[in-house]
PDB file of N, CA and C in Angstrom:
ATOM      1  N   UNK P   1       0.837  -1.183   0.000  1.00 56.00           N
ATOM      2  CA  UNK P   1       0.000   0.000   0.000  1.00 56.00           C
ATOM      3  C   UNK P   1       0.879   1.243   0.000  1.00 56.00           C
ATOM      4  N   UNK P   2       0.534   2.277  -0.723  1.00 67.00           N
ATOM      5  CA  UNK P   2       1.282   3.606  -0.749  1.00 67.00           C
ATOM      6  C   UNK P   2       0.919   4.489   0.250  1.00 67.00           C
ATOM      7  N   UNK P   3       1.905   4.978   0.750  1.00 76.00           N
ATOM      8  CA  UNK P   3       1.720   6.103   1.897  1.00 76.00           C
ATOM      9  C   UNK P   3       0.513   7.055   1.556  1.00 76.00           C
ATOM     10  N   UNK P   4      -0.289   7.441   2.781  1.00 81.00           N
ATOM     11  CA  UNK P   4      -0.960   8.143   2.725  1.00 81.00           C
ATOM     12  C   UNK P   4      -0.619   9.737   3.547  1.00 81.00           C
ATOM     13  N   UNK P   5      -1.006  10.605   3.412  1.00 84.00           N
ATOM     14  CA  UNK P   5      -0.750  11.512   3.631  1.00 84.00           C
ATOM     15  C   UNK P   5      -1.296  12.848   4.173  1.00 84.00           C
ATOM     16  N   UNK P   6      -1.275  13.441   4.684  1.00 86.00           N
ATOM     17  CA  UNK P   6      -2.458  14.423   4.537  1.00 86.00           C
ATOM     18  C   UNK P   6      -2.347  15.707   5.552  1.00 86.00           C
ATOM     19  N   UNK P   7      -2.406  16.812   4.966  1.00 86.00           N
ATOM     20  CA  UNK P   7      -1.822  17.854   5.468  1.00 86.00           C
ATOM     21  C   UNK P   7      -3.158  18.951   6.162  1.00 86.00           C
ATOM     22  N   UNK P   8      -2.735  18.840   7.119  1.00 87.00           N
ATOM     23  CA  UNK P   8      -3.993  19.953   8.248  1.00 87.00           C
ATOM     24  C   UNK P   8      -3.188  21.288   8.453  1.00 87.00           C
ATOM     25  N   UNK P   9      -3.578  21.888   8.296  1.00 89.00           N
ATOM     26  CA  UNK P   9      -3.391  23.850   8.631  1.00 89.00           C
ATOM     27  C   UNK P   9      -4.718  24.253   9.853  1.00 89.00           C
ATOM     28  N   UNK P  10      -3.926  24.380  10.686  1.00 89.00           N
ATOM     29  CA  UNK P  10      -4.368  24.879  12.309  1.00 89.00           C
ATOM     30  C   UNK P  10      -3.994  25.975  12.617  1.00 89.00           C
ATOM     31  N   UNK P  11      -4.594  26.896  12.729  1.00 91.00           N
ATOM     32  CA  UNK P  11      -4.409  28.485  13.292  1.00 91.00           C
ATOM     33  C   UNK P  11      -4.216  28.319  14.821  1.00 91.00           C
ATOM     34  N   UNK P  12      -3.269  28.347  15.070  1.00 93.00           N
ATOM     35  CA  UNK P  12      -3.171  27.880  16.879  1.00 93.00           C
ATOM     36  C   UNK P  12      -1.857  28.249  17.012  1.00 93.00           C
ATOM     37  N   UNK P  13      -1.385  28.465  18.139  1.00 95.00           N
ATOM     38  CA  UNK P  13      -0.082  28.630  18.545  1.00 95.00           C
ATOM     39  C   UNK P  13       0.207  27.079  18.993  1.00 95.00           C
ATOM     40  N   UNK P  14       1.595  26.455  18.429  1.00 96.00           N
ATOM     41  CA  UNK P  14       1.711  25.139  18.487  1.00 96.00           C
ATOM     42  C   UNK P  14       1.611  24.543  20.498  1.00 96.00           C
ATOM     43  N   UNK P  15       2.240  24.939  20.362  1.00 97.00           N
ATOM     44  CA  UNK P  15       1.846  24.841  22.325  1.00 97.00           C
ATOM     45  C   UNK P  15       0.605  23.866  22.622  1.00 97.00           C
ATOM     46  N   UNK P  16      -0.245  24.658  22.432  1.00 96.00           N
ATOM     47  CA  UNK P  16      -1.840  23.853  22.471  1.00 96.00           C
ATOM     48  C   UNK P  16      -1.696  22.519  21.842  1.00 96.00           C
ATOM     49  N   UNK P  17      -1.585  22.982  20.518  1.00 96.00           N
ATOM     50  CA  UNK P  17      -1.757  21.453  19.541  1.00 96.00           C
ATOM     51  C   UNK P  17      -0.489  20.414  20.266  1.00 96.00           C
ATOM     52  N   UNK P  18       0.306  20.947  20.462  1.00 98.00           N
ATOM     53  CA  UNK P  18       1.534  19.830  20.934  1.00 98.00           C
ATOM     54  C   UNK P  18       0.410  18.893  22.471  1.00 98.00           C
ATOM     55  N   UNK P  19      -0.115  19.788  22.839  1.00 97.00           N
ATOM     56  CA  UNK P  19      -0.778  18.974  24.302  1.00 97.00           C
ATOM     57  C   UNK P  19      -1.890  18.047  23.930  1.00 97.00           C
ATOM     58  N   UNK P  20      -2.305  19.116  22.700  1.00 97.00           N
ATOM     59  CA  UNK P  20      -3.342  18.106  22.156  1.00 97.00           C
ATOM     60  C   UNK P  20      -3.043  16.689  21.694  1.00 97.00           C
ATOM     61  N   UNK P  21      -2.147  16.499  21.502  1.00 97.00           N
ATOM     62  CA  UNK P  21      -1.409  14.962  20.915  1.00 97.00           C
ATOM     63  C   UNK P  21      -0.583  14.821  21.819  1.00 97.00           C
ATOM     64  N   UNK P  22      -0.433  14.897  23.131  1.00 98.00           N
ATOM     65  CA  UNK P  22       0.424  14.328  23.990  1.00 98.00           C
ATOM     66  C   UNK P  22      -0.321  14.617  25.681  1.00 98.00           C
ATOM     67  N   UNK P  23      -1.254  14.873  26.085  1.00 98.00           N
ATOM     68  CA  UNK P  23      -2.495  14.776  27.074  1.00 98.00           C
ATOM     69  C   UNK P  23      -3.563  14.132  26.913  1.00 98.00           C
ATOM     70  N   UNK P  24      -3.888  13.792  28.245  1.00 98.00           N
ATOM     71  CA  UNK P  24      -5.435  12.756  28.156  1.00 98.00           C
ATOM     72  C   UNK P  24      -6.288  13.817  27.741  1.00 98.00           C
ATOM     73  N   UNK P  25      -6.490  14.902  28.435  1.00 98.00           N
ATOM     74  CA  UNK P  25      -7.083  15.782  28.419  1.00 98.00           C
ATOM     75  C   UNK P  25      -7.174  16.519  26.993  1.00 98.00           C
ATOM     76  N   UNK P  26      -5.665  16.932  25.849  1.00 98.00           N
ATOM     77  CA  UNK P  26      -5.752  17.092  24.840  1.00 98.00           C
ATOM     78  C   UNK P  26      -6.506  16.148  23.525  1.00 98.00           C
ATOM     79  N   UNK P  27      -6.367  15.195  23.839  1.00 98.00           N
ATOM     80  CA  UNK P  27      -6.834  13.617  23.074  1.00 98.00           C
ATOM     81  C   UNK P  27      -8.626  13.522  23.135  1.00 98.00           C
ATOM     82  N   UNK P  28      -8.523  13.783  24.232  1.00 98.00           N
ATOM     83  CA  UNK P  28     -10.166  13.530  24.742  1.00 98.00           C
ATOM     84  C   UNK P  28     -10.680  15.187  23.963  1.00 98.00           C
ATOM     85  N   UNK P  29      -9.944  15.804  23.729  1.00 97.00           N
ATOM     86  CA  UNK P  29     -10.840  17.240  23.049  1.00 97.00           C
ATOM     87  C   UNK P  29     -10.776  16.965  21.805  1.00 97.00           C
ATOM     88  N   UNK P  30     -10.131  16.127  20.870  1.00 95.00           N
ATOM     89  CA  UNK P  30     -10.453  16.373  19.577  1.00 95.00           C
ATOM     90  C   UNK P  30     -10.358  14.663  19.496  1.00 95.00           C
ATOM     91  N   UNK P  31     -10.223  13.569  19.772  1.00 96.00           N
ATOM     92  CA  UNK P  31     -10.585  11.934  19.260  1.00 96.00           C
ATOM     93  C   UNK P  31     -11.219  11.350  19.916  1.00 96.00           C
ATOM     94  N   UNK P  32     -10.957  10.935  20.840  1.00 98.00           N
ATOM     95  CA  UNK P  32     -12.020   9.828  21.788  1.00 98.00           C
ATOM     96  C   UNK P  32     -11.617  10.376  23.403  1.00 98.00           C
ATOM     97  N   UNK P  33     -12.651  10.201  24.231  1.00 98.00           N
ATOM     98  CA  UNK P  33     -13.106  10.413  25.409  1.00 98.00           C
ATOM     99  C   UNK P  33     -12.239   9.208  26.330  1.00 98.00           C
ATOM    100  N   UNK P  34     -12.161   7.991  25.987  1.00 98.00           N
ATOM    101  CA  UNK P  34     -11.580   7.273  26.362  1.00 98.00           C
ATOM    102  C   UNK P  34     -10.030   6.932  25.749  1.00 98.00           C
ATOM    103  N   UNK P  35      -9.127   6.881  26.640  1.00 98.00           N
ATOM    104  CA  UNK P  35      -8.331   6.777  26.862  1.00 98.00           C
ATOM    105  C   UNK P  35      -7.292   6.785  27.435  1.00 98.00           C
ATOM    106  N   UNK P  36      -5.680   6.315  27.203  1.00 98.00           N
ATOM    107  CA  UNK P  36      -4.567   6.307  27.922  1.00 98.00           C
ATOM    108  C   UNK P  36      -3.514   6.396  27.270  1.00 98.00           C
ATOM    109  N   UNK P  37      -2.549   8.233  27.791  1.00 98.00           N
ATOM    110  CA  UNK P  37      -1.912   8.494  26.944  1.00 98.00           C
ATOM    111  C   UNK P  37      -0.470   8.185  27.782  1.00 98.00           C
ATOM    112  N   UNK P  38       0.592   7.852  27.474  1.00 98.00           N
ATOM    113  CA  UNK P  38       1.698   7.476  27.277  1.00 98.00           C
ATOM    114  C   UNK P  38       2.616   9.093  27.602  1.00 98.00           C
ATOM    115  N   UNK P  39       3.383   9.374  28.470  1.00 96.00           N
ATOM    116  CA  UNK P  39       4.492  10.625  28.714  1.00 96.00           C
ATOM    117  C   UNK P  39       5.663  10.304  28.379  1.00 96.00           C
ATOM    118  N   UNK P  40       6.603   9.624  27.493  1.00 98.00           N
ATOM    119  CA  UNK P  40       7.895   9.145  27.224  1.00 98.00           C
ATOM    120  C   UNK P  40       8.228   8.542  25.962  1.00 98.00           C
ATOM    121  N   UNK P  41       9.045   8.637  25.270  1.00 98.00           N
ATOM    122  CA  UNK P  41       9.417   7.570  24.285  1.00 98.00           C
ATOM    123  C   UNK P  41       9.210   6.116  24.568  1.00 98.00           C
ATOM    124  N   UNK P  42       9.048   5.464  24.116  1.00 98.00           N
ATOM    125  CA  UNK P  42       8.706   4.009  24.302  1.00 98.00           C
ATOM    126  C   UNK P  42       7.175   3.893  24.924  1.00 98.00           C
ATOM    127  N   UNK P  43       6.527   4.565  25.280  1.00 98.00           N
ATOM    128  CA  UNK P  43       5.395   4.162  26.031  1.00 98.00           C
ATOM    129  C   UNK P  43       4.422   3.812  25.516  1.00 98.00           C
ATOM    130  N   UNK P  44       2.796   3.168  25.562  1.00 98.00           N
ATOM    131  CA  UNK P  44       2.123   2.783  25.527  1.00 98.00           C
ATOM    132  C   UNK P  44       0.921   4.483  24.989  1.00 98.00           C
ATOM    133  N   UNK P  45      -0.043   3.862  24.166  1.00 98.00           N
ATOM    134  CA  UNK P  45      -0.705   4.880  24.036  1.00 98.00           C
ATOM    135  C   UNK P  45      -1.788   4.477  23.673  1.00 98.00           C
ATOM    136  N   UNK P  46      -3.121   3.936  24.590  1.00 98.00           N
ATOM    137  CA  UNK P  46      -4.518   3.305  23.873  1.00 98.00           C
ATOM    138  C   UNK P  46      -5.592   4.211  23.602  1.00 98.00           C
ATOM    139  N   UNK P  47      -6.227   4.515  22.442  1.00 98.00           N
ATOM    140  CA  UNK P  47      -7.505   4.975  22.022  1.00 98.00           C
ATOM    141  C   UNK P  47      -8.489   4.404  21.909  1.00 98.00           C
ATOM    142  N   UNK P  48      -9.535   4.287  22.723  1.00 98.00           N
ATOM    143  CA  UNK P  48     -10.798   3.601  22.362  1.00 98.00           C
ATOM    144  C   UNK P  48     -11.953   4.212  22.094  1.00 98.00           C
ATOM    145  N   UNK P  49     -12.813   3.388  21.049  1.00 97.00           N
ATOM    146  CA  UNK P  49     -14.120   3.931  20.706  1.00 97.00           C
ATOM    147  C   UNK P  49     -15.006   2.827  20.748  1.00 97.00           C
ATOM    148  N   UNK P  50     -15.593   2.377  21.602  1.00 96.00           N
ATOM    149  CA  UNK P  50     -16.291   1.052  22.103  1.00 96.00           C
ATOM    150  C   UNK P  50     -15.255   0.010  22.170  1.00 96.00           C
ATOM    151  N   UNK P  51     -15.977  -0.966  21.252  1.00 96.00           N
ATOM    152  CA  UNK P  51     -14.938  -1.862  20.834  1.00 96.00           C
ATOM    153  C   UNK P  51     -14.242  -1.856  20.229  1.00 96.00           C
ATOM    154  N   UNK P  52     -13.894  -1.314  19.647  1.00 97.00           N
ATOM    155  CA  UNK P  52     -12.358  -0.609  18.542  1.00 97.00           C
ATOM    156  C   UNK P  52     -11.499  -0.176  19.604  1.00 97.00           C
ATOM    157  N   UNK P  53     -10.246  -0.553  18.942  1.00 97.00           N
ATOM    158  CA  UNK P  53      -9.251   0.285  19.349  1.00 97.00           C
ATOM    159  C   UNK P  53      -8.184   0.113  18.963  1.00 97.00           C
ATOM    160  N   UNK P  54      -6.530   1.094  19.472  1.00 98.00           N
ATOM    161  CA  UNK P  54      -5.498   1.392  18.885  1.00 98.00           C
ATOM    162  C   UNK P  54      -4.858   1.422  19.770  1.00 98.00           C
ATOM    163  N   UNK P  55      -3.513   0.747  19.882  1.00 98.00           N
ATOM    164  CA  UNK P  55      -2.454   0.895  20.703  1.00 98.00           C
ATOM    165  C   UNK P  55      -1.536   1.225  20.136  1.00 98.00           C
ATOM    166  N   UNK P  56      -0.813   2.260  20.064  1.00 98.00           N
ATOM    167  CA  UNK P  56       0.156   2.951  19.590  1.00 98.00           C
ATOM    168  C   UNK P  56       1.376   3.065  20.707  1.00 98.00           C
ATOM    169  N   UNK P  57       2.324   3.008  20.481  1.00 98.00           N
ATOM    170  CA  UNK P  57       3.700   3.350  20.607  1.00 98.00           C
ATOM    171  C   UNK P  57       4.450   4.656  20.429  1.00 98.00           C
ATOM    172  N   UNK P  58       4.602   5.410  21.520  1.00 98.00           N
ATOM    173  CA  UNK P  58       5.265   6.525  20.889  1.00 98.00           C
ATOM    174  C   UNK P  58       7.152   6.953  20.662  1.00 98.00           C
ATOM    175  N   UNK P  59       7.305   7.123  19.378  1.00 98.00           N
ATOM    176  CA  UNK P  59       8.393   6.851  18.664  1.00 98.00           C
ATOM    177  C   UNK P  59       9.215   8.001  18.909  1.00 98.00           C
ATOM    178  N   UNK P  60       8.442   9.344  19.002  1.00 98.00           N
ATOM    179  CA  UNK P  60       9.236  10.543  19.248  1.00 98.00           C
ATOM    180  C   UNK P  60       8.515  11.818  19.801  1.00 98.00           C
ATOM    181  N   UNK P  61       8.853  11.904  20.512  1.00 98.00           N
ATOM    182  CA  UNK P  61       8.645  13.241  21.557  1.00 98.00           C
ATOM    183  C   UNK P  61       9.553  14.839  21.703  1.00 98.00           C
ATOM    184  N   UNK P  62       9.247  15.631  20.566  1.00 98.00           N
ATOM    185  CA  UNK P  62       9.786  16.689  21.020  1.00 98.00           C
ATOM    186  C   UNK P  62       9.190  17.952  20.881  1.00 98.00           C
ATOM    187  N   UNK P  63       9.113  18.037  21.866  1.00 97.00           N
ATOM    188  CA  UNK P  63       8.361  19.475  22.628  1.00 97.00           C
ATOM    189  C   UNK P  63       7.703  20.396  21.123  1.00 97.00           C
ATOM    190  N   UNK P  64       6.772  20.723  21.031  1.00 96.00           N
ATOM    191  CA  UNK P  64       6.475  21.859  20.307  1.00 96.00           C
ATOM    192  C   UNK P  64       6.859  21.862  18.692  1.00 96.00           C
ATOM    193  N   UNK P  65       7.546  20.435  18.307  1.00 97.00           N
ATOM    194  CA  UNK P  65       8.299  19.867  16.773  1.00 97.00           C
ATOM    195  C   UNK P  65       7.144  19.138  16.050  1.00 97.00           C
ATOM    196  N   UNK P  66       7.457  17.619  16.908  1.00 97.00           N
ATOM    197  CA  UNK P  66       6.969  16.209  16.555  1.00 97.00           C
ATOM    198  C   UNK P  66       6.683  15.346  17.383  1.00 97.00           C
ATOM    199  N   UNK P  67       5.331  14.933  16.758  1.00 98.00           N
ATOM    200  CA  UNK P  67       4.921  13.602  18.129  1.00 98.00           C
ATOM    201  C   UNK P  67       4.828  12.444  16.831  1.00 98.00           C
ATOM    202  N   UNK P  68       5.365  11.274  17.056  1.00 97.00           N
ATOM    203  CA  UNK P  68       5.189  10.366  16.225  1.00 97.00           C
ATOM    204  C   UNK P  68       4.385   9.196  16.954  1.00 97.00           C
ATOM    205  N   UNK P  69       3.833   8.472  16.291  1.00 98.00           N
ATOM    206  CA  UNK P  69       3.029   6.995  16.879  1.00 98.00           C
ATOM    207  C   UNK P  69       3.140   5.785  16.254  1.00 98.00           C
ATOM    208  N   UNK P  70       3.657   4.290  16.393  1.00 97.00           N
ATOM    209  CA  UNK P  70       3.395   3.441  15.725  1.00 97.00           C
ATOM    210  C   UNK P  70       2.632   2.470  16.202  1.00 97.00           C
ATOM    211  N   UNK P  71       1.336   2.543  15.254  1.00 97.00           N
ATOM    212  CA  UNK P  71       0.274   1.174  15.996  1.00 97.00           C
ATOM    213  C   UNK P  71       1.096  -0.301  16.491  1.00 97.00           C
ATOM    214  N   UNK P  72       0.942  -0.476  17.230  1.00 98.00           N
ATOM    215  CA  UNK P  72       1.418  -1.929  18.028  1.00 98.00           C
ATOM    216  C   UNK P  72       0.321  -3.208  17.692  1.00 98.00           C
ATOM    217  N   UNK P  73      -1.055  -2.411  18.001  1.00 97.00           N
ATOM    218  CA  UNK P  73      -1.974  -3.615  18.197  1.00 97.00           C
ATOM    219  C   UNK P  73      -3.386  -2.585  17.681  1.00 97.00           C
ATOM    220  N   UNK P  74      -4.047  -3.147  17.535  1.00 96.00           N
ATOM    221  CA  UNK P  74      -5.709  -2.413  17.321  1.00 96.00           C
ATOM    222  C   UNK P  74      -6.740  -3.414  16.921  1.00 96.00           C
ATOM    223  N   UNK P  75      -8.306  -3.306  16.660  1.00 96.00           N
ATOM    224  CA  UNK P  75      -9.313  -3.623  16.691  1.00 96.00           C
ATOM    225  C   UNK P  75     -10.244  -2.977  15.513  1.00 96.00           C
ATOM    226  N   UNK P  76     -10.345  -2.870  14.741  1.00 94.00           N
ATOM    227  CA  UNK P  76     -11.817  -2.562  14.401  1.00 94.00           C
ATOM    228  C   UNK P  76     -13.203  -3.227  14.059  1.00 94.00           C
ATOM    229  N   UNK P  77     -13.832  -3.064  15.502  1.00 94.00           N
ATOM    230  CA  UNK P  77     -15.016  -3.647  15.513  1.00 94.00           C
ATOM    231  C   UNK P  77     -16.149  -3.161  14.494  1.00 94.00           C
ATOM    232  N   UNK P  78     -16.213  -3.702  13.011  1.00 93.00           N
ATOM    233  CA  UNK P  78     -16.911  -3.523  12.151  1.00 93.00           C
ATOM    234  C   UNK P  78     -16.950  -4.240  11.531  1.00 93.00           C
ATOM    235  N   UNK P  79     -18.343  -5.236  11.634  1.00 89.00           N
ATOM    236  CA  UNK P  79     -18.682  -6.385  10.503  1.00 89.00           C
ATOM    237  C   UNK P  79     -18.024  -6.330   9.120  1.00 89.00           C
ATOM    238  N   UNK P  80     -18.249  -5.607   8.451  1.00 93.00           N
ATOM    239  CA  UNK P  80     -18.238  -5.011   7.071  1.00 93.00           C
ATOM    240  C   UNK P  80     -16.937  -5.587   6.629  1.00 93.00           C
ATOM    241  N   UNK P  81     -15.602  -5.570   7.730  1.00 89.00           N
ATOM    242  CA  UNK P  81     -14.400  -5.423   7.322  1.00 89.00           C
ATOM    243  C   UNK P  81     -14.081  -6.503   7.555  1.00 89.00           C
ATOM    244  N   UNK P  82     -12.677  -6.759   6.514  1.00 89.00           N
ATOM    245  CA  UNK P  82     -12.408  -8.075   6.545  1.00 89.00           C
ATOM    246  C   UNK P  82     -10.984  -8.238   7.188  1.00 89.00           C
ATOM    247  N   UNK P  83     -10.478  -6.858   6.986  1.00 88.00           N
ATOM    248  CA  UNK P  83      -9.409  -7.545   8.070  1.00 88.00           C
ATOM    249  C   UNK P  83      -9.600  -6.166   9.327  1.00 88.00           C
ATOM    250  N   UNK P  84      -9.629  -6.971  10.502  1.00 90.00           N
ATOM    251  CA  UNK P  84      -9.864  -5.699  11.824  1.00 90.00           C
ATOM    252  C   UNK P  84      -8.224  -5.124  12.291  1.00 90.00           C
ATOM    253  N   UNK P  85      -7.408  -5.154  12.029  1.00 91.00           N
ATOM    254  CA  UNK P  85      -6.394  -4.748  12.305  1.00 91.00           C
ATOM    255  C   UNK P  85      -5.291  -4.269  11.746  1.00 91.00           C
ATOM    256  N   UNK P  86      -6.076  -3.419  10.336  1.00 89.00           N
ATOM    257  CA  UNK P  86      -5.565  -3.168   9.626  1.00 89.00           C
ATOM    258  C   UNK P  86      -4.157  -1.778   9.870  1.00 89.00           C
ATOM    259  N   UNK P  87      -4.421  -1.345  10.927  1.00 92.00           N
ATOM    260  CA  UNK P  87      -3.343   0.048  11.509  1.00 92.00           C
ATOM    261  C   UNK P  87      -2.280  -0.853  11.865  1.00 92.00           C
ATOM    262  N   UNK P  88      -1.904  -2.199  12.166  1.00 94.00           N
ATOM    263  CA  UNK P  88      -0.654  -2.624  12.567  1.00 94.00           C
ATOM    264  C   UNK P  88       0.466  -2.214  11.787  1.00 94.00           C
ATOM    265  N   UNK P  89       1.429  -1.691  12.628  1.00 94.00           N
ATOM    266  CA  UNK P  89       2.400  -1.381  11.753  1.00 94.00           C
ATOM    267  C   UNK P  89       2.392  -0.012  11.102  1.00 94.00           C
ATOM    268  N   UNK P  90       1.066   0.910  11.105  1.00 93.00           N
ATOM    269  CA  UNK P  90       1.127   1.851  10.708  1.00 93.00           C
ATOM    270  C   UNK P  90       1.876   3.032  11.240  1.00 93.00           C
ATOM    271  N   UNK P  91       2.873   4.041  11.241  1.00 94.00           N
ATOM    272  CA  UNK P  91       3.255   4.918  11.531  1.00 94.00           C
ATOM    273  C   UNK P  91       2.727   6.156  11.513  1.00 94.00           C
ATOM    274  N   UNK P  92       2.163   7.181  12.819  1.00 94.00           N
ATOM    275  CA  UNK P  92       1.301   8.813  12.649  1.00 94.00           C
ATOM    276  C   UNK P  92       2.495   9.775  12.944  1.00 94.00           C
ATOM    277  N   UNK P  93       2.621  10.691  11.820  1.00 94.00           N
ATOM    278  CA  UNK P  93       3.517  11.539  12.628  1.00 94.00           C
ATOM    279  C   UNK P  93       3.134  12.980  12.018  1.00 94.00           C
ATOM    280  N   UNK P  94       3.057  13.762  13.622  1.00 95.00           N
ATOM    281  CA  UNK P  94       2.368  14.891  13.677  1.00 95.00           C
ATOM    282  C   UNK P  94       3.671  15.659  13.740  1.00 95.00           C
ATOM    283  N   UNK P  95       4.166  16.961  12.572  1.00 94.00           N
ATOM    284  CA  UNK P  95       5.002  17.909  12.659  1.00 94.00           C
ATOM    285  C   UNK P  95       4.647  19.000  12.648  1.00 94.00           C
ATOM    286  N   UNK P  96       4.656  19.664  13.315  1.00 95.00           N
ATOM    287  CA  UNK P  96       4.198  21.154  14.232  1.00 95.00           C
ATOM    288  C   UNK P  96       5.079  22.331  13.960  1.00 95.00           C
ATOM    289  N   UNK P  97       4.537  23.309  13.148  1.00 90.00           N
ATOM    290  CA  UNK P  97       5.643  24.464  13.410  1.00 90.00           C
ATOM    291  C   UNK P  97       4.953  25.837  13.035  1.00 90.00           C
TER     292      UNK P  97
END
């Protein structure tokens, strides 16, 4: 599969957005209500939306730059689909400036 991509323009002073992708509290304001976010390189990072979900890994942490994520494990609870775990292995990386 070819990289996907996709570019967001946020009027914000990065500060905010950096918390937003690295707080429970930031996470829970713009993806899911539930969850557990990870403070360190190497740590654990779960998103849930019922039965779905995403465990991500965080790859890089620097202040006010880049937050990166690589799915570890996930779920998607949706009949329809044929394979539920399709984010394994996927890499998110948010660059801020």
């Amino acid at each position: 599969m070819e990289n996907y991509r996709c570019l967001i323009l946020i009027t914000a002073p990065v500060r905010p957005v950096y918390e937003a992708l690295t707080t429970v509290k930031g996470i829970q304001g713009w993806w899911t209500k539930t969850c557990e976010v990870g403070a360190r390189v190497g740590t654990l990072s779960i998103f849930r939306f019922g039965q779905t979900y995403h465990v991500m890994q965080i790859e890089k942490l620097e202040r006010d730059l880049e937050v990166r994520w690589r799915c570890l494990e996930d779920y998607h609870h949706v009949r329809e689909l044929t394979r539920w775990n399709e984010w394994v292995g996927t890499k998110v990386r948010f660059r801020l400036s």
